[in-house]
């Protein structure tokens, strides 16, 4: 997905702010719907490209599940694990469907992450 | 009634989704999204899985799963190949290096191919005859593999059924 440097910096800044502003976040990745990382902020040895591809698959499977059961469009998918969670939600960037993925350990609060992701979505839609 | 799981994998654009579409009795479940990779000449690409199914005359059922082609989705390859009775690798012979493409999937499914029968389907070979079937077989032999290699047009249901029949025959032969 081709984006200007200015927009890329904006997306990168949003990822970094979320990572820095909330406890327990290990990675924030904005990806194209087909699984390419566009912007990211990660800790540890997490690989944004890998997270982007997995988020793309999970998001797409969430979409077909929602279609199959006729419950409208899929808005997000949460994978809860023993030691944390991954939250994947849709973003509209430059008119294109994209994905915002947050990976966090169990010190993070899911509700706060959901709220912050929603705020990021609103801000970036208005960019 | 027995249920079998069959996996279609291979090059992006080789026709994995098309192959499942061609034979599935149920509408194919697809996870296609807009393609943003400029190196691929296609509007949509599979990022999760495809799913369809067919029934055999004896009442048995085959569940058909398609993988994404790109290596960045190789984690899905392992998930989908679990408990499969067969793997069909589709190669697009119009691409720059189809033999290298085949190598990629043989390596990606290396562990699975130790126990799971596999067939190689070569697409678009009528307009792109090189490499030929023998070249694929030689490359397989260099990897100590003997696998059926056949030219296919996955838009034709009978070609896809042929691939599945060959896999079934391989499975039965392995049971003897």
PDB file of C-alpha atoms in Angstrom, chain B residues 2-174:
ATOM      1  CA  UNK B   2     -15.775 -41.182   6.237  1.00  0.00           C
ATOM      2  CA  UNK B   3     -14.614 -37.577   6.042  1.00  0.00           C
ATOM      3  CA  UNK B   4     -11.351 -36.660   4.388  1.00  0.00           C
ATOM      4  CA  UNK B   5      -9.461 -33.412   4.434  1.00  0.00           C
ATOM      5  CA  UNK B   6      -7.630 -32.289   1.323  1.00  0.00           C
ATOM      6  CA  UNK B   7      -5.385 -29.241   1.029  1.00  0.00           C
ATOM      7  CA  UNK B   8      -4.740 -27.145  -2.060  1.00  0.00           C
ATOM      8  CA  UNK B   9      -1.595 -25.078  -1.869  1.00  0.00           C
ATOM      9  CA  UNK B  10       0.859 -23.513  -4.299  1.00  0.00           C
ATOM     10  CA  UNK B  11       1.755 -20.353  -6.102  1.00  0.00           C
ATOM     11  CA  UNK B  12      -0.312 -17.211  -5.692  1.00  0.00           C
ATOM     12  CA  UNK B  13      -2.559 -16.976  -8.736  1.00  0.00           C
ATOM     13  CA  UNK B  14      -2.167 -20.670  -9.625  1.00  0.00           C
ATOM     14  CA  UNK B  15      -5.880 -21.224  -9.040  1.00  0.00           C
ATOM     15  CA  UNK B  16      -6.353 -22.749  -5.595  1.00  0.00           C
ATOM     16  CA  UNK B  17      -9.600 -20.867  -4.978  1.00  0.00           C
ATOM     17  CA  UNK B  18     -10.698 -21.547  -8.574  1.00  0.00           C
ATOM     18  CA  UNK B  19     -10.026 -25.277  -8.175  1.00  0.00           C
ATOM     19  CA  UNK B  20     -12.171 -25.496  -5.035  1.00  0.00           C
ATOM     20  CA  UNK B  21     -14.870 -23.408  -6.716  1.00  0.00           C
ATOM     21  CA  UNK B  22     -14.846 -25.767  -9.694  1.00  0.00           C
ATOM     22  CA  UNK B  23     -15.797 -28.859  -7.692  1.00  0.00           C
ATOM     23  CA  UNK B  24     -17.345 -27.776  -4.408  1.00  0.00           C
ATOM     24  CA  UNK B  25     -21.010 -28.700  -3.898  1.00  0.00           C
ATOM     25  CA  UNK B  26     -21.417 -25.845  -1.457  1.00  0.00           C
ATOM     26  CA  UNK B  27     -20.646 -22.172  -2.043  1.00  0.00           C
ATOM     27  CA  UNK B  28     -16.922 -21.779  -1.409  1.00  0.00           C
ATOM     28  CA  UNK B  29     -16.037 -19.980   1.787  1.00  0.00           C
ATOM     29  CA  UNK B  30     -13.381 -17.461   0.826  1.00  0.00           C
ATOM     30  CA  UNK B  31     -11.160 -15.079   2.749  1.00  0.00           C
ATOM     31  CA  UNK B  32     -10.191 -12.929  -0.205  1.00  0.00           C
ATOM     32  CA  UNK B  33      -9.195  -9.315   0.369  1.00  0.00           C
ATOM     33  CA  UNK B  34      -7.928  -6.520  -1.877  1.00  0.00           C
ATOM     34  CA  UNK B  35      -4.407  -7.216  -3.082  1.00  0.00           C
ATOM     35  CA  UNK B  36      -1.926  -4.375  -2.471  1.00  0.00           C
ATOM     36  CA  UNK B  37       1.136  -6.238  -3.753  1.00  0.00           C
ATOM     37  CA  UNK B  38       2.046  -4.557  -7.039  1.00  0.00           C
ATOM     38  CA  UNK B  39       4.106  -7.595  -8.088  1.00  0.00           C
ATOM     39  CA  UNK B  40       0.914  -9.666  -8.361  1.00  0.00           C
ATOM     40  CA  UNK B  41      -1.488  -9.086 -11.223  1.00  0.00           C
ATOM     41  CA  UNK B  42      -4.707  -9.819  -9.328  1.00  0.00           C
ATOM     42  CA  UNK B  43      -7.364  -7.764  -7.598  1.00  0.00           C
ATOM     43  CA  UNK B  44      -8.044 -10.157  -4.720  1.00  0.00           C
ATOM     44  CA  UNK B  45      -5.884 -12.529  -2.766  1.00  0.00           C
ATOM     45  CA  UNK B  46      -6.603 -15.235  -0.189  1.00  0.00           C
ATOM     46  CA  UNK B  47      -5.250 -14.388   3.260  1.00  0.00           C
ATOM     47  CA  UNK B  48      -6.903 -17.009   5.486  1.00  0.00           C
ATOM     48  CA  UNK B  49      -8.341 -20.080   3.842  1.00  0.00           C
ATOM     49  CA  UNK B  50     -10.796 -21.331   1.240  1.00  0.00           C
ATOM     50  CA  UNK B  51     -13.251 -24.068   2.049  1.00  0.00           C
ATOM     51  CA  UNK B  52     -15.530 -26.271   0.000  1.00  0.00           C
ATOM     52  CA  UNK B  53     -16.709 -29.857   0.031  1.00  0.00           C
ATOM     53  CA  UNK B  54     -17.665 -32.711  -2.266  1.00  0.00           C
ATOM     54  CA  UNK B  55     -19.453 -36.010  -1.656  1.00  0.00           C
ATOM     55  CA  UNK B  56     -18.329 -39.300  -3.115  1.00  0.00           C
ATOM     56  CA  UNK B  57     -20.711 -41.912  -4.528  1.00  0.00           C
ATOM     57  CA  UNK B  58     -20.125 -44.163  -1.503  1.00  0.00           C
ATOM     58  CA  UNK B  59     -21.309 -41.391   0.840  1.00  0.00           C
ATOM     59  CA  UNK B  60     -17.864 -40.347   1.973  1.00  0.00           C
ATOM     60  CA  UNK B  61     -17.147 -36.627   2.011  1.00  0.00           C
ATOM     61  CA  UNK B  62     -14.030 -34.664   1.129  1.00  0.00           C
ATOM     62  CA  UNK B  63     -13.478 -31.290   2.760  1.00  0.00           C
ATOM     63  CA  UNK B  64     -11.381 -29.051   0.533  1.00  0.00           C
ATOM     64  CA  UNK B  65      -9.134 -26.423   2.084  1.00  0.00           C
ATOM     65  CA  UNK B  66      -7.104 -23.842   0.179  1.00  0.00           C
ATOM     66  CA  UNK B  67      -4.109 -22.077   1.681  1.00  0.00           C
ATOM     67  CA  UNK B  68      -2.863 -18.578   0.980  1.00  0.00           C
ATOM     68  CA  UNK B  69       0.018 -18.785  -1.499  1.00  0.00           C
ATOM     69  CA  UNK B  70       2.371 -16.156  -0.093  1.00  0.00           C
ATOM     70  CA  UNK B  71       5.095 -17.306   2.284  1.00  0.00           C
ATOM     71  CA  UNK B  72       4.157 -14.611   4.811  1.00  0.00           C
ATOM     72  CA  UNK B  73       1.095 -16.768   5.476  1.00  0.00           C
ATOM     73  CA  UNK B  74       3.083 -19.983   5.959  1.00  0.00           C
ATOM     74  CA  UNK B  75       1.693 -20.354   9.497  1.00  0.00           C
ATOM     75  CA  UNK B  76      -1.651 -21.125   7.821  1.00  0.00           C
ATOM     76  CA  UNK B  77       0.002 -23.886   5.771  1.00  0.00           C
ATOM     77  CA  UNK B  78       0.800 -25.846   8.933  1.00  0.00           C
ATOM     78  CA  UNK B  79      -2.619 -25.256  10.457  1.00  0.00           C
ATOM     79  CA  UNK B  80      -4.467 -26.385   7.340  1.00  0.00           C
ATOM     80  CA  UNK B  81      -2.257 -29.397   6.589  1.00  0.00           C
ATOM     81  CA  UNK B  82      -2.890 -30.928   9.997  1.00  0.00           C
ATOM     82  CA  UNK B  83      -4.665 -34.301   9.595  1.00  0.00           C
ATOM     83  CA  UNK B  84      -4.944 -33.895   5.816  1.00  0.00           C
ATOM     84  CA  UNK B  85      -5.118 -37.081   3.745  1.00  0.00           C
ATOM     85  CA  UNK B  86      -3.565 -35.354   0.760  1.00  0.00           C
ATOM     86  CA  UNK B  87      -1.893 -32.204  -0.507  1.00  0.00           C
ATOM     87  CA  UNK B  88      -2.235 -30.791  -4.016  1.00  0.00           C
ATOM     88  CA  UNK B  89       0.468 -28.307  -5.001  1.00  0.00           C
ATOM     89  CA  UNK B  90      -0.591 -26.058  -7.882  1.00  0.00           C
ATOM     90  CA  UNK B  91       2.117 -24.373  -9.938  1.00  0.00           C
ATOM     91  CA  UNK B  92       1.617 -21.541 -12.429  1.00  0.00           C
ATOM     92  CA  UNK B  93       3.884 -22.315 -15.398  1.00  0.00           C
ATOM     93  CA  UNK B  94       3.611 -18.756 -16.727  1.00  0.00           C
ATOM     94  CA  UNK B  95       5.678 -17.446 -13.819  1.00  0.00           C
ATOM     95  CA  UNK B  96       9.395 -16.721 -14.020  1.00  0.00           C
ATOM     96  CA  UNK B  97      10.699 -19.846 -12.284  1.00  0.00           C
ATOM     97  CA  UNK B  98       8.048 -22.534 -11.758  1.00  0.00           C
ATOM     98  CA  UNK B  99      10.618 -25.101 -10.578  1.00  0.00           C
ATOM     99  CA  UNK B 100      11.727 -22.750  -7.804  1.00  0.00           C
ATOM    100  CA  UNK B 101       8.058 -22.173  -6.976  1.00  0.00           C
ATOM    101  CA  UNK B 102       7.574 -25.925  -6.556  1.00  0.00           C
ATOM    102  CA  UNK B 103      10.692 -26.083  -4.370  1.00  0.00           C
ATOM    103  CA  UNK B 104       9.206 -23.429  -2.112  1.00  0.00           C
ATOM    104  CA  UNK B 105       6.118 -25.507  -1.313  1.00  0.00           C
ATOM    105  CA  UNK B 106       8.008 -28.802  -1.118  1.00  0.00           C
ATOM    106  CA  UNK B 107      10.187 -27.157   1.529  1.00  0.00           C
ATOM    107  CA  UNK B 108       7.231 -25.503   3.234  1.00  0.00           C
ATOM    108  CA  UNK B 109       5.449 -28.851   3.546  1.00  0.00           C
ATOM    109  CA  UNK B 110       8.612 -30.925   4.023  1.00  0.00           C
ATOM    110  CA  UNK B 111       7.514 -32.553   7.256  1.00  0.00           C
ATOM    111  CA  UNK B 112       3.951 -33.188   6.047  1.00  0.00           C
ATOM    112  CA  UNK B 113       5.168 -34.803   2.820  1.00  0.00           C
ATOM    113  CA  UNK B 114       6.933 -37.501   4.829  1.00  0.00           C
ATOM    114  CA  UNK B 115       3.517 -39.016   5.549  1.00  0.00           C
ATOM    115  CA  UNK B 116       0.888 -37.289   3.390  1.00  0.00           C
ATOM    116  CA  UNK B 117       0.409 -38.160  -0.307  1.00  0.00           C
ATOM    117  CA  UNK B 118       0.911 -35.275  -2.707  1.00  0.00           C
ATOM    118  CA  UNK B 119       0.196 -34.457  -6.351  1.00  0.00           C
ATOM    119  CA  UNK B 120       1.679 -31.591  -8.354  1.00  0.00           C
ATOM    120  CA  UNK B 121      -0.675 -29.815 -10.788  1.00  0.00           C
ATOM    121  CA  UNK B 122       0.930 -27.623 -13.455  1.00  0.00           C
ATOM    122  CA  UNK B 123      -1.306 -24.832 -14.740  1.00  0.00           C
ATOM    123  CA  UNK B 124      -1.054 -22.639 -17.839  1.00  0.00           C
ATOM    124  CA  UNK B 125       1.342 -25.165 -19.404  1.00  0.00           C
ATOM    125  CA  UNK B 126      -0.328 -25.118 -22.831  1.00  0.00           C
ATOM    126  CA  UNK B 127       0.867 -21.582 -23.527  1.00  0.00           C
ATOM    127  CA  UNK B 128       3.963 -22.015 -21.359  1.00  0.00           C
ATOM    128  CA  UNK B 129       5.345 -25.505 -22.101  1.00  0.00           C
ATOM    129  CA  UNK B 130       8.696 -24.877 -20.401  1.00  0.00           C
ATOM    130  CA  UNK B 131       9.590 -26.285 -17.942  1.00  0.00           C
ATOM    131  CA  UNK B 132       7.982 -29.540 -18.991  1.00  0.00           C
ATOM    132  CA  UNK B 133       6.551 -32.328 -16.875  1.00  0.00           C
ATOM    133  CA  UNK B 134       9.877 -34.201 -17.064  1.00  0.00           C
ATOM    134  CA  UNK B 135      11.703 -31.166 -15.682  1.00  0.00           C
ATOM    135  CA  UNK B 136       9.418 -31.148 -12.642  1.00  0.00           C
ATOM    136  CA  UNK B 137       9.898 -34.897 -12.169  1.00  0.00           C
ATOM    137  CA  UNK B 138      13.674 -34.519 -12.389  1.00  0.00           C
ATOM    138  CA  UNK B 139      13.607 -31.733  -9.812  1.00  0.00           C
ATOM    139  CA  UNK B 140      11.482 -33.935  -7.540  1.00  0.00           C
ATOM    140  CA  UNK B 141      13.918 -36.835  -7.989  1.00  0.00           C
ATOM    141  CA  UNK B 142      16.777 -34.540  -6.988  1.00  0.00           C
ATOM    142  CA  UNK B 143      14.914 -34.119  -3.712  1.00  0.00           C
ATOM    143  CA  UNK B 144      14.386 -37.892  -3.443  1.00  0.00           C
ATOM    144  CA  UNK B 145      10.677 -37.477  -4.114  1.00  0.00           C
ATOM    145  CA  UNK B 146       8.529 -39.429  -6.552  1.00  0.00           C
ATOM    146  CA  UNK B 147       5.223 -37.595  -6.969  1.00  0.00           C
ATOM    147  CA  UNK B 148       2.673 -37.508  -9.794  1.00  0.00           C
ATOM    148  CA  UNK B 149       2.966 -34.355 -11.923  1.00  0.00           C
ATOM    149  CA  UNK B 150       0.123 -33.560 -14.301  1.00  0.00           C
ATOM    150  CA  UNK B 151      -0.889 -30.579 -16.424  1.00  0.00           C
ATOM    151  CA  UNK B 152      -4.215 -29.121 -15.299  1.00  0.00           C
ATOM    152  CA  UNK B 153      -6.677 -26.384 -16.031  1.00  0.00           C
ATOM    153  CA  UNK B 154      -8.281 -25.876 -12.635  1.00  0.00           C
ATOM    154  CA  UNK B 155     -11.219 -24.043 -14.181  1.00  0.00           C
ATOM    155  CA  UNK B 156     -12.345 -27.460 -15.435  1.00  0.00           C
ATOM    156  CA  UNK B 157     -13.978 -29.585 -12.768  1.00  0.00           C
ATOM    157  CA  UNK B 158     -12.820 -32.826 -14.418  1.00  0.00           C
ATOM    158  CA  UNK B 159      -9.181 -31.720 -14.133  1.00  0.00           C
ATOM    159  CA  UNK B 160      -9.577 -31.025 -10.422  1.00  0.00           C
ATOM    160  CA  UNK B 161     -11.390 -34.337  -9.928  1.00  0.00           C
ATOM    161  CA  UNK B 162      -8.474 -36.043 -11.686  1.00  0.00           C
ATOM    162  CA  UNK B 163      -6.046 -34.535  -9.166  1.00  0.00           C
ATOM    163  CA  UNK B 164      -8.220 -35.775  -6.311  1.00  0.00           C
ATOM    164  CA  UNK B 165      -8.600 -39.235  -7.891  1.00  0.00           C
ATOM    165  CA  UNK B 166      -4.836 -39.563  -8.197  1.00  0.00           C
ATOM    166  CA  UNK B 167      -4.437 -38.630  -4.540  1.00  0.00           C
ATOM    167  CA  UNK B 168      -7.078 -41.167  -3.512  1.00  0.00           C
ATOM    168  CA  UNK B 169      -5.315 -43.836  -5.588  1.00  0.00           C
ATOM    169  CA  UNK B 170      -2.015 -42.959  -3.905  1.00  0.00           C
ATOM    170  CA  UNK B 171      -3.633 -43.238  -0.487  1.00  0.00           C
ATOM    171  CA  UNK B 172      -5.116 -46.642  -1.319  1.00  0.00           C
ATOM    172  CA  UNK B 173      -1.766 -47.823  -2.710  1.00  0.00           C
ATOM    173  CA  UNK B 174      -0.041 -46.752   0.513  1.00  0.00           C
TER     174      UNK B 174
END
